Every structure is written in C-alpha cells, then in structure tokens.
C-alpha cells in the first residue's frame, strides 16, 4: 500500500545516524530544542563528500518545510566547509535560492519540482514544499588527489516560523548542481534525511503533519477482488475548505482490461452509492469511510481485470474537492496483495 511504503521509508530516515554507504552523506541534523511560533530558528545540517569519481560542481541543497513559512523568501542559508584543498574551503558562504529557470540537468525540471518528484514529502500529511539553494563556490573534486577527495560541510539554516504551531518531518537533501541525480555521480541510495521538528506556542491548536495519512484502508492488506473500506482522514486543524460538518462523497475511477481492450469507468454522482459513512472525530482527524467491492461498485463483468483505481472526495454541492496534496490529482488506490 502506498502510504505504508512511505511510512516504512520514513522510519528508515529517522535513524539517529544518517550515514549512507556512498560518497555523499548527511552526518547530523541539529534542530532547536524549543522552537516557537512567529520566531526565528536556526538549524544545522552536517554533510560530507568523499570522492569516488572526479568532477566540479556547485552544491544544490534542498530543505522541506511547511508552505506557510514561505522559506524561499525568508530563509537565510550559509555554508562552511573544511577541505585539504584551499579552493574547497569556505566560511559562512551565503547560498542562493535556485531561480525558476534553474533546472536539474538529470531530469530537466526546476529544482524544487525535481526534489519533490524524487523525494516526495517524507511522510508529511500537511502542506509542505521543497526549496532548493546552491553554493557560490564550485567545488573541485578529484579522487586521485588526496587533498581534493574529502569535503566536510556545515549548512546553517535560519528560518522564520509561521503563526501556527506545527509538528512535521523537516527534510534535507543534496546533490551536485551540475550533475543532479546522474547515475555516475550520484549515490545508489538517495542522499536525503528527515527529522521531526515541533513548533509550539500561539493561540490556535497545533497542526500535526505526522498524523494519519489522508487516505487509509481497512483492512490494510487487500486486493481488488476483496471487500475493503477506503477512508478519508481529515486533520482536525483544518477549519476551512474541508468536509467536516458536511456529507462526504467519493468519486471513483477504474481502468480495466476486458476482451483484450483497456477501458475505464467513472462514478461521479451525489447519491447513496457514493455517500461515505462518517466515523467522527478520532482524535487528530475526522474520518469518513466507504466499503466497496470494486467489481460491484463499477458494475464490471466477471471477465474484467482491474488495473487501477483512483478516488477523490467531495461535498454535496461539489464546491470542495479533496485531492492528493502530493500530486494535486486523484488518490491512487494500490492493492497490497493479489
């Protein structure tokens, strides 16, 4: 299941040591002990590069933070490095924001979109975004020259928190600006790490981006030939633009094979067929669910083979549409057994 895969992935990221068996590592992340709303905070990320191949590149460094913090406008990022080669040693060098026209050479996407596509949101269920900066220095790396083989660095990040308390997984990742995720220069495993960051204070309830995923399933293990429920879990910090206080309905789309031909059906109606059962306030979320047997829901023949199912959620007059915040599209339902 999509969200279970993400959850397991996240657990692996939260190990105290972020060492990756390759030439690029995130060594340590230091968060403030008592981050408060509407205040400046400082974060330190220690990194290391050990050459396996040679090359020259600026450093592209991305941070994943709540969208409400407007990191691209208010963050200050500096880089300090230690290296045997003098040209690779810098002190409190300002890193600059990647522009909208700067693209990752390995996929051609703007850097923020590239990091989003590559790393996702690291288990966060609230609105977060990647913001990417680059060093001013072009680092000279040569695995044949001892003084140029190793660079250790400290990235210092100064941010201004939002006006609302929040609990989320802050993310950090880096690569060469000239190489991106190129297979010859970039490690086999992504150089990315996440660590819990909690901001307290303020008059409003704390938002928890680590709570239940927007969509979950009961049972957690199911196939398209089973009866299972699809749940929409709405965080209780959402006070506008959500489905709480209204009926919730499920839009559904299926792609299937029948007679050797790929076909699709869409159920987009406000009726008992799509009405979801309200489960009420479950603590940090308010949930709605719909039990389905896919073949009956879509009125498919016994010869049809279901390929994919997609859903989104809406209210009675369809003035609110709940989509996957990662893709801004339908949620994809993935079976977890065959």
PDB file of N, CA and C in Angstrom, residues 24-32 41-49 58-65 71 75-82 88 90-97 115 130-137 139 151-159 171-175 191:
ATOM      1  N   UNK A  24      28.473  10.519  -0.583  1.00  0.00           N
ATOM      2  CA  UNK A  24      27.786  11.708  -0.098  1.00  0.00           C
ATOM      3  C   UNK A  24      26.898  11.313   1.077  1.00  0.00           C
ATOM      4  N   UNK A  25      27.052  12.020   2.205  1.00  0.00           N
ATOM      5  CA  UNK A  25      26.281  11.652   3.390  1.00  0.00           C
ATOM      6  C   UNK A  25      25.770  12.876   4.124  1.00  0.00           C
ATOM      7  N   UNK A  26      24.638  12.703   4.790  1.00  0.00           N
ATOM      8  CA  UNK A  26      24.156  13.664   5.779  1.00  0.00           C
ATOM      9  C   UNK A  26      24.532  13.087   7.135  1.00  0.00           C
ATOM     10  N   UNK A  27      25.435  13.752   7.834  1.00  0.00           N
ATOM     11  CA  UNK A  27      26.026  13.211   9.048  1.00  0.00           C
ATOM     12  C   UNK A  27      25.192  13.497  10.290  1.00  0.00           C
ATOM     13  N   UNK A  28      24.594  14.691  10.357  1.00  0.00           N
ATOM     14  CA  UNK A  28      23.873  15.073  11.571  1.00  0.00           C
ATOM     15  C   UNK A  28      22.918  16.215  11.261  1.00  0.00           C
ATOM     16  N   UNK A  29      21.784  16.207  11.946  1.00  0.00           N
ATOM     17  CA  UNK A  29      20.811  17.296  11.862  1.00  0.00           C
ATOM     18  C   UNK A  29      20.567  17.816  13.275  1.00  0.00           C
ATOM     19  N   UNK A  30      20.726  19.113  13.475  1.00  0.00           N
ATOM     20  CA  UNK A  30      20.532  19.703  14.796  1.00  0.00           C
ATOM     21  C   UNK A  30      19.377  20.694  14.720  1.00  0.00           C
ATOM     22  N   UNK A  31      18.292  20.358  15.412  1.00  0.00           N
ATOM     23  CA  UNK A  31      17.121  21.223  15.486  1.00  0.00           C
ATOM     24  C   UNK A  31      17.104  21.994  16.805  1.00  0.00           C
ATOM     25  N   UNK A  32      16.409  23.128  16.842  1.00  0.00           N
ATOM     26  CA  UNK A  32      16.290  23.858  18.117  1.00  0.00           C
ATOM     27  C   UNK A  32      15.478  23.047  19.116  1.00  0.00           C
ATOM     28  N   UNK A  41      14.370  30.665  13.922  1.00  0.00           N
ATOM     29  CA  UNK A  41      15.006  29.457  14.440  1.00  0.00           C
ATOM     30  C   UNK A  41      16.231  29.145  13.587  1.00  0.00           C
ATOM     31  N   UNK A  42      17.177  28.434  14.184  1.00  0.00           N
ATOM     32  CA  UNK A  42      18.386  28.043  13.476  1.00  0.00           C
ATOM     33  C   UNK A  42      18.514  26.528  13.436  1.00  0.00           C
ATOM     34  N   UNK A  43      18.842  26.016  12.273  1.00  0.00           N
ATOM     35  CA  UNK A  43      19.012  24.575  12.050  1.00  0.00           C
ATOM     36  C   UNK A  43      20.404  24.350  11.469  1.00  0.00           C
ATOM     37  N   UNK A  44      21.052  23.290  11.922  1.00  0.00           N
ATOM     38  CA  UNK A  44      22.373  22.943  11.411  1.00  0.00           C
ATOM     39  C   UNK A  44      22.334  21.552  10.809  1.00  0.00           C
ATOM     40  N   UNK A  45      22.856  21.420   9.597  1.00  0.00           N
ATOM     41  CA  UNK A  45      22.941  20.131   8.921  1.00  0.00           C
ATOM     42  C   UNK A  45      24.401  19.901   8.531  1.00  0.00           C
ATOM     43  N   UNK A  46      24.968  18.793   9.011  1.00  0.00           N
ATOM     44  CA  UNK A  46      26.361  18.474   8.706  1.00  0.00           C
ATOM     45  C   UNK A  46      26.402  17.432   7.589  1.00  0.00           C
ATOM     46  N   UNK A  47      27.226  17.720   6.587  1.00  0.00           N
ATOM     47  CA  UNK A  47      27.303  16.861   5.408  1.00  0.00           C
ATOM     48  C   UNK A  47      28.746  16.470   5.131  1.00  0.00           C
ATOM     49  N   UNK A  48      28.918  15.477   4.266  1.00  0.00           N
ATOM     50  CA  UNK A  48      30.263  15.024   3.917  1.00  0.00           C
ATOM     51  C   UNK A  48      30.279  14.478   2.495  1.00  0.00           C
ATOM     52  N   UNK A  49      31.339  14.790   1.758  1.00  0.00           N
ATOM     53  CA  UNK A  49      31.545  14.254   0.419  1.00  0.00           C
ATOM     54  C   UNK A  49      32.920  13.591   0.385  1.00  0.00           C
ATOM     55  N   UNK A  58      28.878  23.038  -8.171  1.00  0.00           N
ATOM     56  CA  UNK A  58      28.324  23.723  -7.016  1.00  0.00           C
ATOM     57  C   UNK A  58      27.446  22.726  -6.253  1.00  0.00           C
ATOM     58  N   UNK A  59      27.130  23.046  -5.031  1.00  0.00           N
ATOM     59  CA  UNK A  59      26.289  22.187  -4.197  1.00  0.00           C
ATOM     60  C   UNK A  59      24.837  22.646  -4.299  1.00  0.00           C
ATOM     61  N   UNK A  60      23.930  21.726  -4.599  1.00  0.00           N
ATOM     62  CA  UNK A  60      22.492  22.000  -4.561  1.00  0.00           C
ATOM     63  C   UNK A  60      21.933  21.390  -3.288  1.00  0.00           C
ATOM     64  N   UNK A  61      21.360  22.231  -2.426  1.00  0.00           N
ATOM     65  CA  UNK A  61      20.902  21.778  -1.115  1.00  0.00           C
ATOM     66  C   UNK A  61      19.433  22.146  -0.946  1.00  0.00           C
ATOM     67  N   UNK A  62      18.588  21.131  -0.688  1.00  0.00           N
ATOM     68  CA  UNK A  62      17.158  21.341  -0.555  1.00  0.00           C
ATOM     69  C   UNK A  62      16.667  21.138   0.857  1.00  0.00           C
ATOM     70  N   UNK A  63      15.675  21.937   1.255  1.00  0.00           N
ATOM     71  CA  UNK A  63      15.042  21.778   2.565  1.00  0.00           C
ATOM     72  C   UNK A  63      13.531  21.683   2.373  1.00  0.00           C
ATOM     73  N   UNK A  64      12.911  20.798   3.155  1.00  0.00           N
ATOM     74  CA  UNK A  64      11.463  20.569   3.095  1.00  0.00           C
ATOM     75  C   UNK A  64      10.829  21.168   4.341  1.00  0.00           C
ATOM     76  N   UNK A  65       9.992  22.170   4.160  1.00  0.00           N
ATOM     77  CA  UNK A  65       9.387  22.904   5.267  1.00  0.00           C
ATOM     78  C   UNK A  65       7.921  23.225   4.942  1.00  0.00           C
ATOM     79  N   UNK A  71       9.583  29.802   2.878  1.00  0.00           N
ATOM     80  CA  UNK A  71      11.031  29.643   3.023  1.00  0.00           C
ATOM     81  C   UNK A  71      11.801  30.340   1.896  1.00  0.00           C
ATOM     82  N   UNK A  75      14.126  32.563   4.259  1.00  0.00           N
ATOM     83  CA  UNK A  75      15.229  31.755   4.781  1.00  0.00           C
ATOM     84  C   UNK A  75      16.588  32.366   4.414  1.00  0.00           C
ATOM     85  N   UNK A  76      17.545  32.178   5.316  1.00  0.00           N
ATOM     86  CA  UNK A  76      18.949  32.519   5.052  1.00  0.00           C
ATOM     87  C   UNK A  76      19.759  31.247   5.236  1.00  0.00           C
ATOM     88  N   UNK A  77      20.518  30.866   4.208  1.00  0.00           N
ATOM     89  CA  UNK A  77      21.280  29.619   4.243  1.00  0.00           C
ATOM     90  C   UNK A  77      22.748  29.932   3.965  1.00  0.00           C
ATOM     91  N   UNK A  78      23.623  29.434   4.828  1.00  0.00           N
ATOM     92  CA  UNK A  78      25.062  29.639   4.640  1.00  0.00           C
ATOM     93  C   UNK A  78      25.782  28.304   4.731  1.00  0.00           C
ATOM     94  N   UNK A  79      26.962  28.265   4.130  1.00  0.00           N
ATOM     95  CA  UNK A  79      27.742  27.033   4.049  1.00  0.00           C
ATOM     96  C   UNK A  79      29.161  27.281   4.544  1.00  0.00           C
ATOM     97  N   UNK A  80      29.628  26.390   5.424  1.00  0.00           N
ATOM     98  CA  UNK A  80      31.014  26.385   5.871  1.00  0.00           C
ATOM     99  C   UNK A  80      31.584  25.000   5.603  1.00  0.00           C
ATOM    100  N   UNK A  81      32.781  24.937   4.999  1.00  0.00           N
ATOM    101  CA  UNK A  81      33.371  23.639   4.682  1.00  0.00           C
ATOM    102  C   UNK A  81      34.812  23.566   5.162  1.00  0.00           C
ATOM    103  N   UNK A  82      35.251  22.336   5.371  1.00  0.00           N
ATOM    104  CA  UNK A  82      36.654  22.051   5.649  1.00  0.00           C
ATOM    105  C   UNK A  82      37.155  21.108   4.565  1.00  0.00           C
ATOM    106  N   UNK A  88      38.317  24.489  -1.865  1.00  0.00           N
ATOM    107  CA  UNK A  88      37.088  23.826  -1.412  1.00  0.00           C
ATOM    108  C   UNK A  88      36.704  24.214   0.015  1.00  0.00           C
ATOM    109  N   UNK A  90      35.330  27.027   2.522  1.00  0.00           N
ATOM    110  CA  UNK A  90      34.621  28.311   2.580  1.00  0.00           C
ATOM    111  C   UNK A  90      34.110  28.528   3.999  1.00  0.00           C
ATOM    112  N   UNK A  91      33.858  29.777   4.348  1.00  0.00           N
ATOM    113  CA  UNK A  91      33.391  30.113   5.688  1.00  0.00           C
ATOM    114  C   UNK A  91      32.161  30.998   5.590  1.00  0.00           C
ATOM    115  N   UNK A  92      31.064  30.513   6.129  1.00  0.00           N
ATOM    116  CA  UNK A  92      29.798  31.263   6.159  1.00  0.00           C
ATOM    117  C   UNK A  92      29.458  31.857   4.782  1.00  0.00           C
ATOM    118  N   UNK A  93      29.624  31.051   3.764  1.00  0.00           N
ATOM    119  CA  UNK A  93      29.309  31.498   2.410  1.00  0.00           C
ATOM    120  C   UNK A  93      27.803  31.463   2.181  1.00  0.00           C
ATOM    121  N   UNK A  94      27.199  32.576   1.795  1.00  0.00           N
ATOM    122  CA  UNK A  94      25.750  32.565   1.535  1.00  0.00           C
ATOM    123  C   UNK A  94      25.403  31.647   0.370  1.00  0.00           C
ATOM    124  N   UNK A  95      24.379  30.841   0.544  1.00  0.00           N
ATOM    125  CA  UNK A  95      23.838  30.052  -0.556  1.00  0.00           C
ATOM    126  C   UNK A  95      22.649  30.803  -1.136  1.00  0.00           C
ATOM    127  N   UNK A  96      22.484  30.720  -2.445  1.00  0.00           N
ATOM    128  CA  UNK A  96      21.430  31.477  -3.106  1.00  0.00           C
ATOM    129  C   UNK A  96      20.295  30.562  -3.544  1.00  0.00           C
ATOM    130  N   UNK A  97      19.111  31.135  -3.591  1.00  0.00           N
ATOM    131  CA  UNK A  97      17.919  30.396  -3.996  1.00  0.00           C
ATOM    132  C   UNK A  97      17.988  30.047  -5.475  1.00  0.00           C
ATOM    133  N   UNK A 115      13.162  17.932  -6.741  1.00  0.00           N
ATOM    134  CA  UNK A 115      13.275  17.339  -5.408  1.00  0.00           C
ATOM    135  C   UNK A 115      11.943  16.750  -4.960  1.00  0.00           C
ATOM    136  N   UNK A 130       9.485  21.648  -1.023  1.00  0.00           N
ATOM    137  CA  UNK A 130      10.945  21.672  -1.146  1.00  0.00           C
ATOM    138  C   UNK A 130      11.375  23.039  -1.672  1.00  0.00           C
ATOM    139  N   UNK A 131      12.415  23.598  -1.054  1.00  0.00           N
ATOM    140  CA  UNK A 131      13.039  24.824  -1.522  1.00  0.00           C
ATOM    141  C   UNK A 131      14.530  24.526  -1.650  1.00  0.00           C
ATOM    142  N   UNK A 132      15.123  24.864  -2.787  1.00  0.00           N
ATOM    143  CA  UNK A 132      16.487  24.431  -3.082  1.00  0.00           C
ATOM    144  C   UNK A 132      17.409  25.636  -3.257  1.00  0.00           C
ATOM    145  N   UNK A 133      18.590  25.541  -2.653  1.00  0.00           N
ATOM    146  CA  UNK A 133      19.601  26.587  -2.708  1.00  0.00           C
ATOM    147  C   UNK A 133      20.872  26.020  -3.345  1.00  0.00           C
ATOM    148  N   UNK A 134      21.749  26.921  -3.806  1.00  0.00           N
ATOM    149  CA  UNK A 134      23.026  26.471  -4.367  1.00  0.00           C
ATOM    150  C   UNK A 134      24.172  27.287  -3.785  1.00  0.00           C
ATOM    151  N   UNK A 135      25.323  26.654  -3.734  1.00  0.00           N
ATOM    152  CA  UNK A 135      26.517  27.323  -3.230  1.00  0.00           C
ATOM    153  C   UNK A 135      27.050  28.299  -4.269  1.00  0.00           C
ATOM    154  N   UNK A 136      27.820  29.278  -3.787  1.00  0.00           N
ATOM    155  CA  UNK A 136      28.506  30.187  -4.705  1.00  0.00           C
ATOM    156  C   UNK A 136      29.771  29.539  -5.246  1.00  0.00           C
ATOM    157  N   UNK A 137      30.385  28.688  -4.437  1.00  0.00           N
ATOM    158  CA  UNK A 137      31.633  28.038  -4.813  1.00  0.00           C
ATOM    159  C   UNK A 137      31.382  26.799  -5.663  1.00  0.00           C
ATOM    160  N   UNK A 139      32.927  23.419  -6.287  1.00  0.00           N
ATOM    161  CA  UNK A 139      33.877  22.562  -5.592  1.00  0.00           C
ATOM    162  C   UNK A 139      34.611  21.669  -6.593  1.00  0.00           C
ATOM    163  N   UNK A 151      35.451  16.544   1.456  1.00  0.00           N
ATOM    164  CA  UNK A 151      34.949  17.849   1.883  1.00  0.00           C
ATOM    165  C   UNK A 151      33.889  17.598   2.947  1.00  0.00           C
ATOM    166  N   UNK A 152      34.077  18.180   4.117  1.00  0.00           N
ATOM    167  CA  UNK A 152      33.035  18.132   5.149  1.00  0.00           C
ATOM    168  C   UNK A 152      32.432  19.519   5.268  1.00  0.00           C
ATOM    169  N   UNK A 153      31.134  19.571   5.457  1.00  0.00           N
ATOM    170  CA  UNK A 153      30.479  20.875   5.465  1.00  0.00           C
ATOM    171  C   UNK A 153      29.402  20.995   6.519  1.00  0.00           C
ATOM    172  N   UNK A 154      29.109  22.231   6.859  1.00  0.00           N
ATOM    173  CA  UNK A 154      28.013  22.552   7.768  1.00  0.00           C
ATOM    174  C   UNK A 154      27.108  23.561   7.084  1.00  0.00           C
ATOM    175  N   UNK A 155      25.852  23.177   6.903  1.00  0.00           N
ATOM    176  CA  UNK A 155      24.860  24.080   6.334  1.00  0.00           C
ATOM    177  C   UNK A 155      24.049  24.663   7.480  1.00  0.00           C
ATOM    178  N   UNK A 156      24.102  25.985   7.609  1.00  0.00           N
ATOM    179  CA  UNK A 156      23.337  26.680   8.643  1.00  0.00           C
ATOM    180  C   UNK A 156      22.110  27.323   8.011  1.00  0.00           C
ATOM    181  N   UNK A 157      20.948  27.031   8.575  1.00  0.00           N
ATOM    182  CA  UNK A 157      19.674  27.484   8.018  1.00  0.00           C
ATOM    183  C   UNK A 157      18.947  28.336   9.053  1.00  0.00           C
ATOM    184  N   UNK A 158      18.652  29.571   8.694  1.00  0.00           N
ATOM    185  CA  UNK A 158      17.860  30.445   9.561  1.00  0.00           C
ATOM    186  C   UNK A 158      16.488  30.616   8.932  1.00  0.00           C
ATOM    187  N   UNK A 159      15.454  30.248   9.681  1.00  0.00           N
ATOM    188  CA  UNK A 159      14.082  30.296   9.191  1.00  0.00           C
ATOM    189  C   UNK A 159      13.226  31.131  10.122  1.00  0.00           C
ATOM    190  N   UNK A 171      12.784  18.006   6.112  1.00  0.00           N
ATOM    191  CA  UNK A 171      13.599  17.196   5.212  1.00  0.00           C
ATOM    192  C   UNK A 171      14.793  17.959   4.674  1.00  0.00           C
ATOM    193  N   UNK A 172      15.861  17.203   4.392  1.00  0.00           N
ATOM    194  CA  UNK A 172      17.105  17.787   3.882  1.00  0.00           C
ATOM    195  C   UNK A 172      17.691  16.837   2.842  1.00  0.00           C
ATOM    196  N   UNK A 173      18.207  17.378   1.759  1.00  0.00           N
ATOM    197  CA  UNK A 173      18.792  16.553   0.702  1.00  0.00           C
ATOM    198  C   UNK A 173      19.784  17.401  -0.080  1.00  0.00           C
ATOM    199  N   UNK A 174      20.763  16.740  -0.704  1.00  0.00           N
ATOM    200  CA  UNK A 174      21.682  17.495  -1.535  1.00  0.00           C
ATOM    201  C   UNK A 174      22.252  16.638  -2.656  1.00  0.00           C
ATOM    202  N   UNK A 175      22.805  17.342  -3.643  1.00  0.00           N
ATOM    203  CA  UNK A 175      23.473  16.702  -4.781  1.00  0.00           C
ATOM    204  C   UNK A 175      24.326  17.755  -5.466  1.00  0.00           C
ATOM    205  N   UNK A 191      20.437  10.723  -1.175  1.00  0.00           N
ATOM    206  CA  UNK A 191      21.051  11.445  -0.062  1.00  0.00           C
ATOM    207  C   UNK A 191      19.988  12.380   0.506  1.00  0.00           C
TER     208      UNK A 191
END
